[in-house]
CSV table of C-alpha atoms and ligand atoms in Angstrom, one decimal:
chain,number,residue,atom,x,y,z
A,989,MET,CA,144.3,115.8,80.0
A,990,SER,CA,147.4,114.4,78.3
A,991,ASP,CA,148.1,115.3,74.7
A,992,ILE,CA,149.2,111.8,73.8
A,993,ILE,CA,147.6,109.7,71.0
A,994,SER,CA,146.3,106.7,73.0
A,995,GLY,CA,144.8,104.8,70.0
A,996,LEU,CA,143.5,104.9,66.4
A,997,ASP,CA,140.4,103.2,65.0
A,998,ALA,CA,139.4,102.8,61.4
A,999,ARG,CA,136.5,101.4,59.4
A,1000,MET,CA,135.1,101.3,55.9
A,1001,VAL,CA,132.4,103.9,55.1
A,1002,LEU,CA,130.8,104.8,51.8
A,1003,ASP,CA,131.6,107.7,49.6
A,1004,SER,CA,129.1,109.8,47.5
A,1005,ARG,CA,129.5,107.3,44.5
A,1006,GLY,CA,128.7,104.3,46.6
A,1007,ASN,CA,132.3,103.2,46.8
A,1008,PRO,CA,134.2,102.2,50.0
A,1009,THR,CA,136.5,104.7,51.6
A,1010,VAL,CA,138.4,105.0,54.9
A,1011,GLU,CA,137.2,106.7,58.1
A,1012,VAL,CA,139.7,107.1,61.0
A,1013,ASP,CA,139.1,107.9,64.7
A,1014,CYS,CA,141.9,109.4,66.8
A,1015,TYR,CA,141.8,108.8,70.5
A,1016,VAL,CA,143.7,111.1,72.9
A,1017,ASP,CA,144.1,110.1,76.5
A,1018,GLY,CA,141.4,107.5,76.0
A,1019,GLY,CA,138.8,109.9,74.6
A,1020,LEU,CA,137.7,110.2,70.9
A,1021,LEU,CA,138.9,113.6,69.8
A,1022,GLY,CA,139.3,113.5,66.0
A,1023,ARG,CA,137.5,111.8,63.1
A,1024,ALA,CA,138.0,112.2,59.4
A,1025,MET,CA,136.9,110.6,56.1
A,1026,VAL,CA,139.0,110.3,52.9
A,1027,PRO,CA,137.8,111.5,49.5
A,1028,SER,CA,138.4,109.7,46.2
A,1029,GLY,CA,138.8,111.0,42.6
A,1030,ALA,CA,137.6,109.7,39.2
A,1031,SER,CA,139.8,111.7,36.8
A,1032,THR,CA,142.9,110.9,38.8
A,1033,GLY,CA,146.3,112.1,37.8
A,1034,ALA,CA,149.0,109.5,37.0
A,1035,TYR,CA,151.3,111.1,39.6
A,1036,GLU,CA,148.9,111.0,42.6
A,1037,ALA,CA,149.8,109.1,45.7
A,1038,ILE,CA,148.4,105.6,45.6
A,1039,GLU,CA,144.9,104.9,47.0
A,1040,LEU,CA,145.1,101.4,48.3
A,1041,ARG,CA,142.3,99.2,47.1
A,1042,ASP,CA,141.9,95.5,47.9
A,1043,GLY,CA,141.4,94.5,44.3
A,1044,ASP,CA,139.1,91.5,45.1
A,1045,ALA,CA,136.7,91.7,42.2
A,1046,SER,CA,134.1,89.7,44.1
A,1047,ARG,CA,133.6,92.4,46.7
A,1048,TRP,CA,132.9,96.1,46.1
A,1049,LEU,CA,134.0,95.7,42.5
A,1050,GLY,CA,137.5,95.4,43.7
A,1051,LYS,CA,137.4,98.8,45.5
A,1052,GLY,CA,137.4,97.4,49.1
A,1053,VAL,CA,139.6,99.2,51.6
A,1054,ASP,CA,140.1,96.4,54.1
A,1055,ASP,CA,143.9,96.5,53.6
A,1056,ALA,CA,144.0,100.3,54.2
A,1057,VAL,CA,141.8,100.0,57.3
A,1058,ASN,CA,144.1,97.2,58.6
A,1059,ASN,CA,147.2,99.4,58.0
A,1060,VAL,CA,145.7,102.1,60.2
A,1061,VAL,CA,144.7,99.8,63.1
A,1062,GLU,CA,147.9,97.7,62.9
A,1063,SER,CA,151.2,99.3,61.8
A,1064,ILE,CA,150.2,103.0,61.8
A,1065,GLN,CA,148.6,102.8,65.2
A,1066,GLU,CA,151.6,101.0,66.6
A,1067,ALA,CA,153.9,103.7,65.3
A,1068,LEU,CA,151.9,106.6,66.5
A,1069,VAL,CA,150.6,105.7,69.9
A,1070,GLY,CA,152.4,107.8,72.5
A,1071,MET,CA,153.0,110.7,70.1
A,1072,PRO,CA,151.8,114.2,71.0
A,1073,VAL,CA,148.7,114.6,68.8
A,1074,ASP,CA,149.5,118.3,68.1
A,1075,ASP,CA,152.8,117.5,66.5
A,1076,GLN,CA,151.3,117.2,63.1
A,1077,LYS,CA,154.6,117.3,61.3
A,1078,ALA,CA,156.2,114.5,63.3
A,1079,ILE,CA,153.1,112.4,63.0
A,1080,ASP,CA,153.1,112.7,59.2
A,1081,GLU,CA,156.9,112.2,59.0
A,1082,ILE,CA,156.6,108.9,61.0
A,1083,MET,CA,154.0,107.6,58.6
A,1084,ILE,CA,156.0,108.7,55.5
A,1085,GLU,CA,159.0,106.8,56.9
A,1086,LEU,CA,156.9,103.8,57.8
A,1087,ASP,CA,155.5,103.6,54.3
A,1088,GLY,CA,158.9,103.9,52.8
A,1089,THR,CA,157.8,104.5,49.2
A,1090,PRO,CA,157.8,107.7,47.1
A,1091,ASN,CA,154.0,107.4,46.4
A,1092,LYS,CA,152.5,105.9,49.6
A,1093,ALA,CA,152.0,102.6,47.8
A,1094,ASN,CA,152.7,100.5,50.9
A,1095,LEU,CA,150.4,101.9,53.5
A,1096,GLY,CA,148.1,103.6,51.1
A,1097,ALA,CA,147.5,107.4,50.8
A,1098,ASN,CA,143.9,106.8,51.9
A,1099,ALA,CA,145.1,105.1,55.1
A,1100,MET,CA,147.7,107.8,55.8
A,1101,LEU,CA,145.4,110.8,55.0
A,1102,GLY,CA,142.6,109.4,57.2
A,1103,VAL,CA,145.1,109.3,60.1
A,1104,SER,CA,146.7,112.6,59.2
A,1105,MET,CA,143.3,114.5,59.2
A,1106,ALA,CA,141.9,112.6,62.2
A,1107,CYS,CA,145.0,113.8,64.2
A,1108,LEU,CA,144.5,117.3,62.9
A,1109,HIS,CA,141.0,117.3,64.2
A,1110,ALA,CA,142.1,115.8,67.5
A,1111,GLY,CA,144.8,118.5,67.9
A,1112,ALA,CA,142.3,121.2,67.3
A,1113,ALA,CA,139.9,119.7,69.8
A,1114,LEU,CA,142.7,119.2,72.4
A,1115,HIS,CA,143.4,123.0,72.2
A,1116,GLU,CA,139.7,123.8,72.1
A,1117,LEU,CA,140.1,125.7,68.8
A,1118,PRO,CA,138.0,125.6,65.7
A,1119,LEU,CA,139.8,123.6,63.0
A,1120,TRP,CA,140.4,126.7,60.7
A,1121,ARG,CA,142.1,128.6,63.6
A,1122,TYR,CA,144.2,125.6,64.6
A,1123,VAL,CA,145.4,125.4,61.0
A,1124,GLY,CA,145.9,129.1,60.6
A,1125,GLY,CA,147.1,130.2,64.0
A,1126,VAL,CA,147.5,133.9,64.7
A,1127,ALA,CA,147.3,134.8,61.0
A,1128,GLY,CA,143.5,134.4,61.3
A,1129,GLY,CA,141.3,133.1,58.6
A,1130,LEU,CA,140.4,134.3,55.1
A,1131,MET,CA,137.1,133.3,53.6
A,1132,PRO,CA,137.6,131.8,50.1
A,1133,VAL,CA,135.8,132.8,46.9
A,1134,PRO,CA,133.7,129.8,46.1
A,1135,MET,CA,133.8,128.1,42.7
A,1136,LEU,CA,130.5,126.2,42.2
A,1137,ASN,CA,130.5,123.5,39.5
A,1138,ILE,CA,127.0,123.8,38.2
A,1139,LEU,CA,127.4,122.1,34.8
A,1140,ASN,CA,129.2,118.7,34.9
A,1141,GLY,CA,130.7,116.9,31.9
A,1142,GLY,CA,133.8,114.7,31.2
A,1143,ALA,CA,134.4,111.7,33.5
A,1144,HIS,CA,131.8,113.0,36.0
A,1145,ALA,CA,128.8,112.8,33.7
A,1146,ALA,CA,127.1,110.5,31.1
A,1147,SER,CA,126.9,113.3,28.5
A,1148,ASN,CA,128.8,114.3,25.3
A,1149,VAL,CA,130.5,117.3,27.0
A,1150,ASP,CA,134.3,116.9,27.1
A,1151,ILE,CA,135.0,119.6,29.6
A,1152,GLN,CA,134.6,118.3,33.1
A,1153,GLU,CA,133.5,121.3,35.1
A,1154,PHE,CA,131.8,124.6,34.3
A,1155,MET,CA,131.9,126.7,37.5
A,1156,VAL,CA,130.5,130.1,38.5
A,1157,MET,CA,132.9,132.2,40.5
A,1158,PRO,CA,131.1,135.0,42.4
A,1159,HIS,CA,134.1,137.3,43.0
A,1160,GLY,CA,132.5,140.7,43.1
A,1161,PHE,CA,130.9,140.6,46.5
A,1162,ASP,CA,131.8,141.9,49.9
A,1163,THR,CA,131.2,138.8,52.0
A,1164,PHE,CA,131.3,135.1,51.6
A,1165,PRO,CA,127.6,134.5,52.4
A,1166,GLU,CA,126.7,137.1,49.7
A,1167,ALA,CA,129.0,135.4,47.2
A,1168,LEU,CA,127.6,132.0,48.0
A,1169,ARG,CA,124.0,133.2,47.6
A,1170,ALA,CA,124.8,134.7,44.2
A,1171,GLY,CA,126.4,131.4,43.1
A,1172,VAL,CA,123.5,129.3,44.3
A,1173,GLU,CA,121.0,131.6,42.6
A,1174,CYS,CA,123.0,131.0,39.3
A,1175,TYR,CA,122.6,127.2,39.9
A,1176,HIS,CA,118.8,127.6,40.1
A,1177,ALA,CA,118.8,130.0,37.0
A,1178,LEU,CA,120.8,127.4,35.0
A,1179,LYS,CA,118.2,124.8,35.8
A,1180,LYS,CA,115.5,127.1,34.4
A,1181,GLU,CA,117.5,127.8,31.3
A,1182,LEU,CA,118.2,124.2,30.6
A,1183,LYS,CA,114.6,123.3,31.2
A,1184,ALA,CA,113.5,125.9,28.7
A,1185,ASP,CA,115.7,124.3,26.1
A,1186,GLY,CA,114.5,120.8,26.9
A,1187,LEU,CA,118.0,119.9,28.2
A,1188,LEU,CA,117.2,119.2,31.9
A,1189,GLY,CA,118.1,115.6,32.8
A,1190,GLY,CA,120.2,114.2,35.7
A,1191,VAL,CA,123.1,115.6,37.5
A,1192,GLY,CA,126.8,114.6,37.5
A,1193,ASP,CA,129.0,113.3,40.3
A,1194,GLU,CA,129.5,116.8,41.8
A,1195,GLY,CA,125.8,117.7,41.7
A,1196,GLY,CA,125.8,120.0,38.6
A,1197,PHE,CA,123.5,119.5,35.7
A,1198,ALA,CA,124.7,117.2,33.0
A,1199,PRO,CA,123.1,118.0,29.6
A,1200,ASN,CA,124.2,117.0,26.2
A,1201,LEU,CA,125.3,120.1,24.3
A,1202,PRO,CA,126.0,120.8,20.6
A,1203,ALA,CA,129.6,121.8,21.5
A,1204,ASN,CA,131.7,122.5,24.5
A,1205,GLU,CA,131.5,126.2,23.9
A,1206,ALA,CA,127.8,126.1,24.4
A,1207,GLY,CA,128.5,125.4,28.1
A,1208,LEU,CA,130.0,128.8,28.4
A,1209,GLY,CA,126.9,130.4,26.8
A,1210,TYR,CA,124.7,128.6,29.4
A,1211,MET,CA,127.0,129.9,32.2
A,1212,VAL,CA,126.4,133.5,31.0
A,1213,ARG,CA,122.7,132.8,30.7
A,1214,ALA,CA,122.7,131.5,34.3
A,1215,ILE,CA,124.6,134.5,35.6
A,1216,GLU,CA,122.4,137.0,33.8
A,1217,GLY,CA,119.2,135.0,34.4
A,1218,ALA,CA,119.9,135.2,38.1
A,1219,GLY,CA,120.0,139.0,37.8
A,1220,TYR,CA,123.8,139.4,38.1
A,1221,SER,CA,126.4,140.9,35.7
A,1222,THR,CA,129.4,139.1,34.4
A,1223,GLU,CA,131.5,141.9,36.1
A,1224,GLU,CA,130.6,140.4,39.5
A,1225,ILE,CA,130.4,136.7,38.6
A,1226,GLY,CA,132.9,135.1,36.3
A,1227,ILE,CA,133.4,131.6,34.9
A,1228,ALA,CA,136.0,129.0,35.9
A,1229,LEU,CA,136.6,125.8,33.9
A,1230,ASP,CA,138.2,122.5,34.8
A,1231,VAL,CA,138.9,121.0,31.4
A,1232,ALA,CA,140.5,117.9,32.9
A,1233,SER,CA,142.1,117.5,29.5
A,1234,THR,CA,144.4,114.6,30.4
A,1235,GLU,CA,141.2,112.5,30.0
A,1236,PHE,CA,140.9,113.3,26.3
A,1237,TYR,CA,144.6,113.6,25.4
A,1238,LYS,CA,145.6,110.6,23.2
A,1239,ASP,CA,148.3,110.1,20.6
A,1240,ASP,CA,149.7,113.6,21.0
A,1241,ALA,CA,146.3,115.2,20.4
A,1242,TYR,CA,143.4,116.6,22.3
A,1243,HIS,CA,140.1,115.1,21.2
A,1244,MET,CA,137.4,117.7,21.8
A,1245,ASP,CA,134.1,118.2,20.0
A,1246,GLY,CA,134.9,115.2,17.8
A,1247,LYS,CA,138.1,116.7,16.5
A,1248,ALA,CA,141.8,116.0,17.2
A,1249,ILE,CA,143.7,119.2,17.8
A,1250,SER,CA,147.2,120.2,19.0
A,1251,GLY,CA,148.1,121.8,22.3
A,1252,GLU,CA,148.7,125.1,20.4
A,1253,GLU,CA,145.3,125.0,18.7
A,1254,LEU,CA,143.7,124.3,22.1
A,1255,SER,CA,145.6,127.2,23.6
A,1256,ASP,CA,144.2,129.5,20.8
A,1257,ILE,CA,140.7,128.3,21.6
A,1258,TYR,CA,141.2,129.3,25.2
A,1259,ALA,CA,142.5,132.7,24.2
A,1260,GLY,CA,139.4,133.2,22.1
A,1261,TRP,CA,137.2,132.2,25.0
A,1262,VAL,CA,139.0,134.6,27.4
A,1263,ASP,CA,138.2,137.4,24.9
A,1264,GLU,CA,134.6,136.4,24.5
A,1265,TYR,CA,133.4,135.3,27.9
A,1266,PRO,CA,134.0,136.3,31.5
A,1267,LEU,CA,136.4,133.4,31.9
A,1268,LEU,CA,138.7,133.9,34.9
A,1269,SER,CA,140.2,130.5,35.5
A,1270,ILE,CA,141.2,127.4,33.4
A,1271,GLU,CA,142.2,124.2,35.3
A,1272,ASP,CA,144.1,121.4,33.6
A,1273,GLY,CA,143.8,123.0,30.2
A,1274,PHE,CA,146.5,120.7,29.1
A,1275,ALA,CA,147.5,117.1,29.9
A,1276,GLU,CA,149.7,116.1,32.9
A,1277,ASP,CA,152.8,115.6,30.8
A,1278,ASP,CA,152.3,118.2,28.1
A,1279,TRP,CA,154.6,120.8,29.8
A,1280,ARG,CA,155.3,122.5,26.5
A,1281,SER,CA,151.6,123.4,25.9
A,1282,TRP,CA,151.2,124.6,29.4
A,1283,SER,CA,154.2,127.0,29.1
A,1284,HIS,CA,153.0,128.2,25.7
A,1285,CYS,CA,149.6,129.0,27.0
A,1286,MET,CA,151.1,130.8,30.0
A,1287,ARG,CA,153.2,133.0,27.7
A,1288,ASP,CA,150.1,133.7,25.6
A,1289,ILE,CA,147.3,134.4,28.1
A,1290,GLY,CA,148.9,133.8,31.6
A,1291,ASP,CA,148.6,137.5,32.4
A,1292,ARG,CA,144.8,137.5,31.7
A,1293,VAL,CA,143.5,134.3,33.2
A,1294,GLN,CA,144.3,132.0,36.1
A,1295,LEU,CA,145.9,128.7,34.8
A,1296,VAL,CA,145.5,126.0,37.4
A,1297,GLY,CA,147.5,122.8,37.6
A,1298,ASP,CA,145.7,119.8,39.1
A,1299,ASP,CA,146.8,116.5,37.5
A,1300,LEU,CA,149.9,118.5,36.5
A,1301,PHE,CA,151.1,119.2,40.0
A,1302,VAL,CA,149.1,116.6,42.1
A,1303,THR,CA,149.7,118.8,45.2
A,1304,GLN,CA,153.3,117.7,45.4
A,1305,THR,CA,156.3,120.0,45.8
A,1306,GLU,CA,158.4,118.0,43.3
A,1307,ARG,CA,155.9,118.4,40.4
A,1308,LEU,CA,155.2,122.0,41.5
A,1309,SER,CA,158.9,122.9,41.4
A,1310,MET,CA,159.0,121.6,37.8
A,1311,GLY,CA,156.1,123.9,37.0
A,1312,ILE,CA,157.7,126.9,38.7
A,1313,GLU,CA,160.9,126.3,36.7
A,1314,SER,CA,159.1,126.0,33.3
A,1315,LYS,CA,156.5,128.7,34.1
A,1316,ALA,CA,153.8,126.2,33.3
A,1317,ALA,CA,150.9,127.7,35.4
A,1318,ASN,CA,150.1,130.5,37.8
A,1319,ALA,CA,148.0,128.6,40.2
A,1320,ILE,CA,147.8,125.1,41.9
A,1321,LEU,CA,144.8,123.0,42.8
A,1322,VAL,CA,145.1,121.6,46.3
A,1323,LYS,CA,143.7,118.1,47.0
A,1324,VAL,CA,144.8,116.5,50.2
A,1325,ASN,CA,144.5,113.0,49.0
A,1326,GLN,CA,146.8,113.6,46.0
A,1327,VAL,CA,149.7,113.8,48.4
A,1328,GLY,CA,148.3,111.9,51.4
A,1329,THR,CA,149.3,114.0,54.5
A,1330,VAL,CA,148.3,117.4,55.9
A,1331,THR,CA,151.9,118.5,56.4
A,1332,GLU,CA,152.9,117.9,52.8
A,1333,THR,CA,149.7,119.7,51.6
A,1334,LEU,CA,150.7,122.7,53.6
A,1335,GLU,CA,154.3,122.6,52.3
A,1336,THR,CA,153.0,122.5,48.7
A,1337,MET,CA,150.8,125.5,49.4
A,1338,ASP,CA,153.7,127.4,51.0
A,1339,LEU,CA,155.9,126.7,47.9
A,1340,ALA,CA,153.1,128.0,45.7
A,1341,SER,CA,152.6,131.2,47.6
A,1342,ALA,CA,156.4,131.8,47.9
A,1343,HIS,CA,156.3,132.0,44.1
A,1344,GLY,CA,153.3,134.2,43.8
A,1345,MET,CA,151.0,131.4,42.7
A,1346,ASN,CA,147.3,131.1,43.8
A,1347,SER,CA,146.0,128.1,45.6
A,1348,VAL,CA,142.6,126.6,45.0
A,1349,VAL,CA,141.5,124.1,47.7
A,1350,SER,CA,139.5,121.4,46.2
A,1351,HIS,CA,137.2,118.4,47.0
A,1352,ARG,CA,137.2,115.2,44.9
A,1353,SER,CA,134.4,113.9,42.8
A,1354,GLY,CA,134.0,111.1,45.3
A,1355,GLU,CA,133.3,112.8,48.6
A,1356,THR,CA,131.7,112.3,52.1
A,1357,GLU,CA,130.2,114.5,54.7
A,1358,ASP,CA,133.7,115.3,55.9
A,1359,THR,CA,134.3,119.1,55.8
A,1360,THR,CA,138.0,119.3,56.7
A,1361,ILE,CA,138.8,121.2,53.4
A,1362,ALA,CA,136.5,124.0,54.3
A,1363,ASP,CA,138.5,124.8,57.4
A,1364,LEU,CA,141.7,124.1,55.5
A,1365,ALA,CA,140.8,126.7,52.9
A,1366,VAL,CA,140.0,129.4,55.6
A,1367,GLY,CA,143.0,128.6,57.8
A,1368,THR,CA,145.6,128.6,55.1
A,1369,ARG,CA,144.1,131.8,53.6
A,1370,ALA,CA,144.0,130.0,50.2
A,1371,GLY,CA,141.5,132.5,48.8
A,1372,GLN,CA,139.6,130.1,46.6
A,1373,ILE,CA,137.7,126.8,47.1
A,1374,LYS,CA,135.9,124.5,44.6
A,1375,THR,CA,133.6,122.0,46.2
A,1376,GLY,CA,130.9,121.3,43.6
A,1377,ALA,CA,127.4,122.4,43.0
A,1378,PRO,CA,125.2,123.6,45.9
A,1379,ALA,CA,123.4,120.2,45.7
A,1380,ARG,CA,123.9,116.8,47.2
A,1381,SER,CA,124.9,116.8,50.9
A,1382,ASP,CA,128.5,115.7,50.2
A,1383,ARG,CA,129.0,119.1,48.4
A,1384,VAL,CA,126.6,121.2,50.5
A,1385,ALA,CA,128.3,120.1,53.7
A,1386,LYS,CA,131.4,122.1,52.8
A,1387,TYR,CA,129.5,125.2,51.9
A,1388,ASN,CA,127.5,124.9,55.2
A,1389,GLN,CA,130.7,124.6,57.2
A,1390,LEU,CA,132.0,127.7,55.4
A,1391,LEU,CA,128.8,129.5,56.4
A,1392,ARG,CA,129.4,128.5,60.0
A,1393,ILE,CA,133.0,129.7,59.9
A,1394,SER,CA,131.8,133.0,58.3
A,1395,ASN,CA,130.1,133.8,61.7
A,1396,GLU,CA,133.6,134.2,63.1
A,1397,VAL,CA,135.7,135.1,60.0
A,1398,SER,CA,134.6,138.2,58.1
A,1399,GLU,CA,137.8,138.8,56.0
A,1400,TYR,CA,137.0,138.1,52.4
A,1401,ARG,CA,138.9,139.3,49.4
A,1402,SER,CA,138.7,138.2,45.8
A,1403,PRO,CA,142.0,137.3,44.0
A,1404,PHE,CA,140.4,138.8,40.9
B,1288,PGA,P1,138.3,114.1,40.4
B,1288,PGA,O1,137.8,115.5,39.8
B,1288,PGA,O2,138.1,114.2,41.9
B,1288,PGA,O3,137.5,113.1,39.7
B,1288,PGA,O4,139.8,114.0,40.0
B,1288,PGA,C1,138.1,116.7,40.3
B,1288,PGA,C2,139.1,117.5,39.5
B,1288,PGA,O5,139.5,117.0,38.5
B,1288,PGA,O6,139.4,118.6,39.9
B,1289,ZN,ZN1,140.7,119.0,38.1
């Protein structure tokens, strides 16, 4: 069989919020070898690569992806047919050059990522390797510690909770399946606790419960109740937050719990929470341009808690380099569609690890049944993955893929 890309196909499919997204098929030597679907965020950072939307308000509320699909089947296909499918770097570089913009505005990061990931799958299939091993090579895989977002707020829920994600992080276990089981049992325990307090309603975009709470800190209390209610100790299961604070940063102040506070005051609140709760990780504690507060917080509590840049770094080496320079964070969130190609994602993760920073591979709030990120997390030995609550198939699909991979990969080590 030849290793040459013989064609690409693309279509619109739906994501978990009922919005259009892009699916790409990669043909090698006339046979369909790779397929991938592209995720989509809600609390998107200003510096993310551009997701191309048609903007025709009469269709799909302006969110159609016909232009992105056309870009795949027209100009991208024309540029890539004849390329060896396992030369991922060359494939991504050709697309970057064809796009010709710094933020993928021309072809669309959704079009490019769909192709990039479909080619990755096709390359793995060509070599008859599981995707995680194709990504990781001889280094072998490492199962990640899962972060399960069991209480949703912010832009992902219709509640009064400002913090976007309250996650359990089962770090004190010997294997991935045991850790996952513990995290899932916390999800069920949280349901019971919320029900007992009359707070059980719907769920948010990532499958976690979405109660109204008297204050954001009450969410931390519920996480402890969930952990202990499931029969575990806070020594073995910790808490991770995604504050997604860019969403409530306005006029130089953070608007949380109905008050306007400064970055320093917010940093003091986090320090208090680190003292009082088993809080292991805080993502986007500060806004995407508030570098000063990030660095201040790092100096204050960076040796005691993981501080993760999501909107801050947008999975891009340029933004990450700024953060390394200013010592703004000690970890990076990795979202493939923030940068738009597999190669650039891997480069960003390399830069992070070269500077001793942790990587957390992540889904988006708008997802599909695509499970590429599960293999990516294992193959890159990232060590951590966040992919929502253990509810709703778009989230569970990733955990199930990790369970499959864990039949082959036993190495599991907590970064905490
Ligand atoms: P998003 O949320 O996909 O809506 O951006 C996830 C996150 O902020 O980490
Ligand atoms: Zn985030």
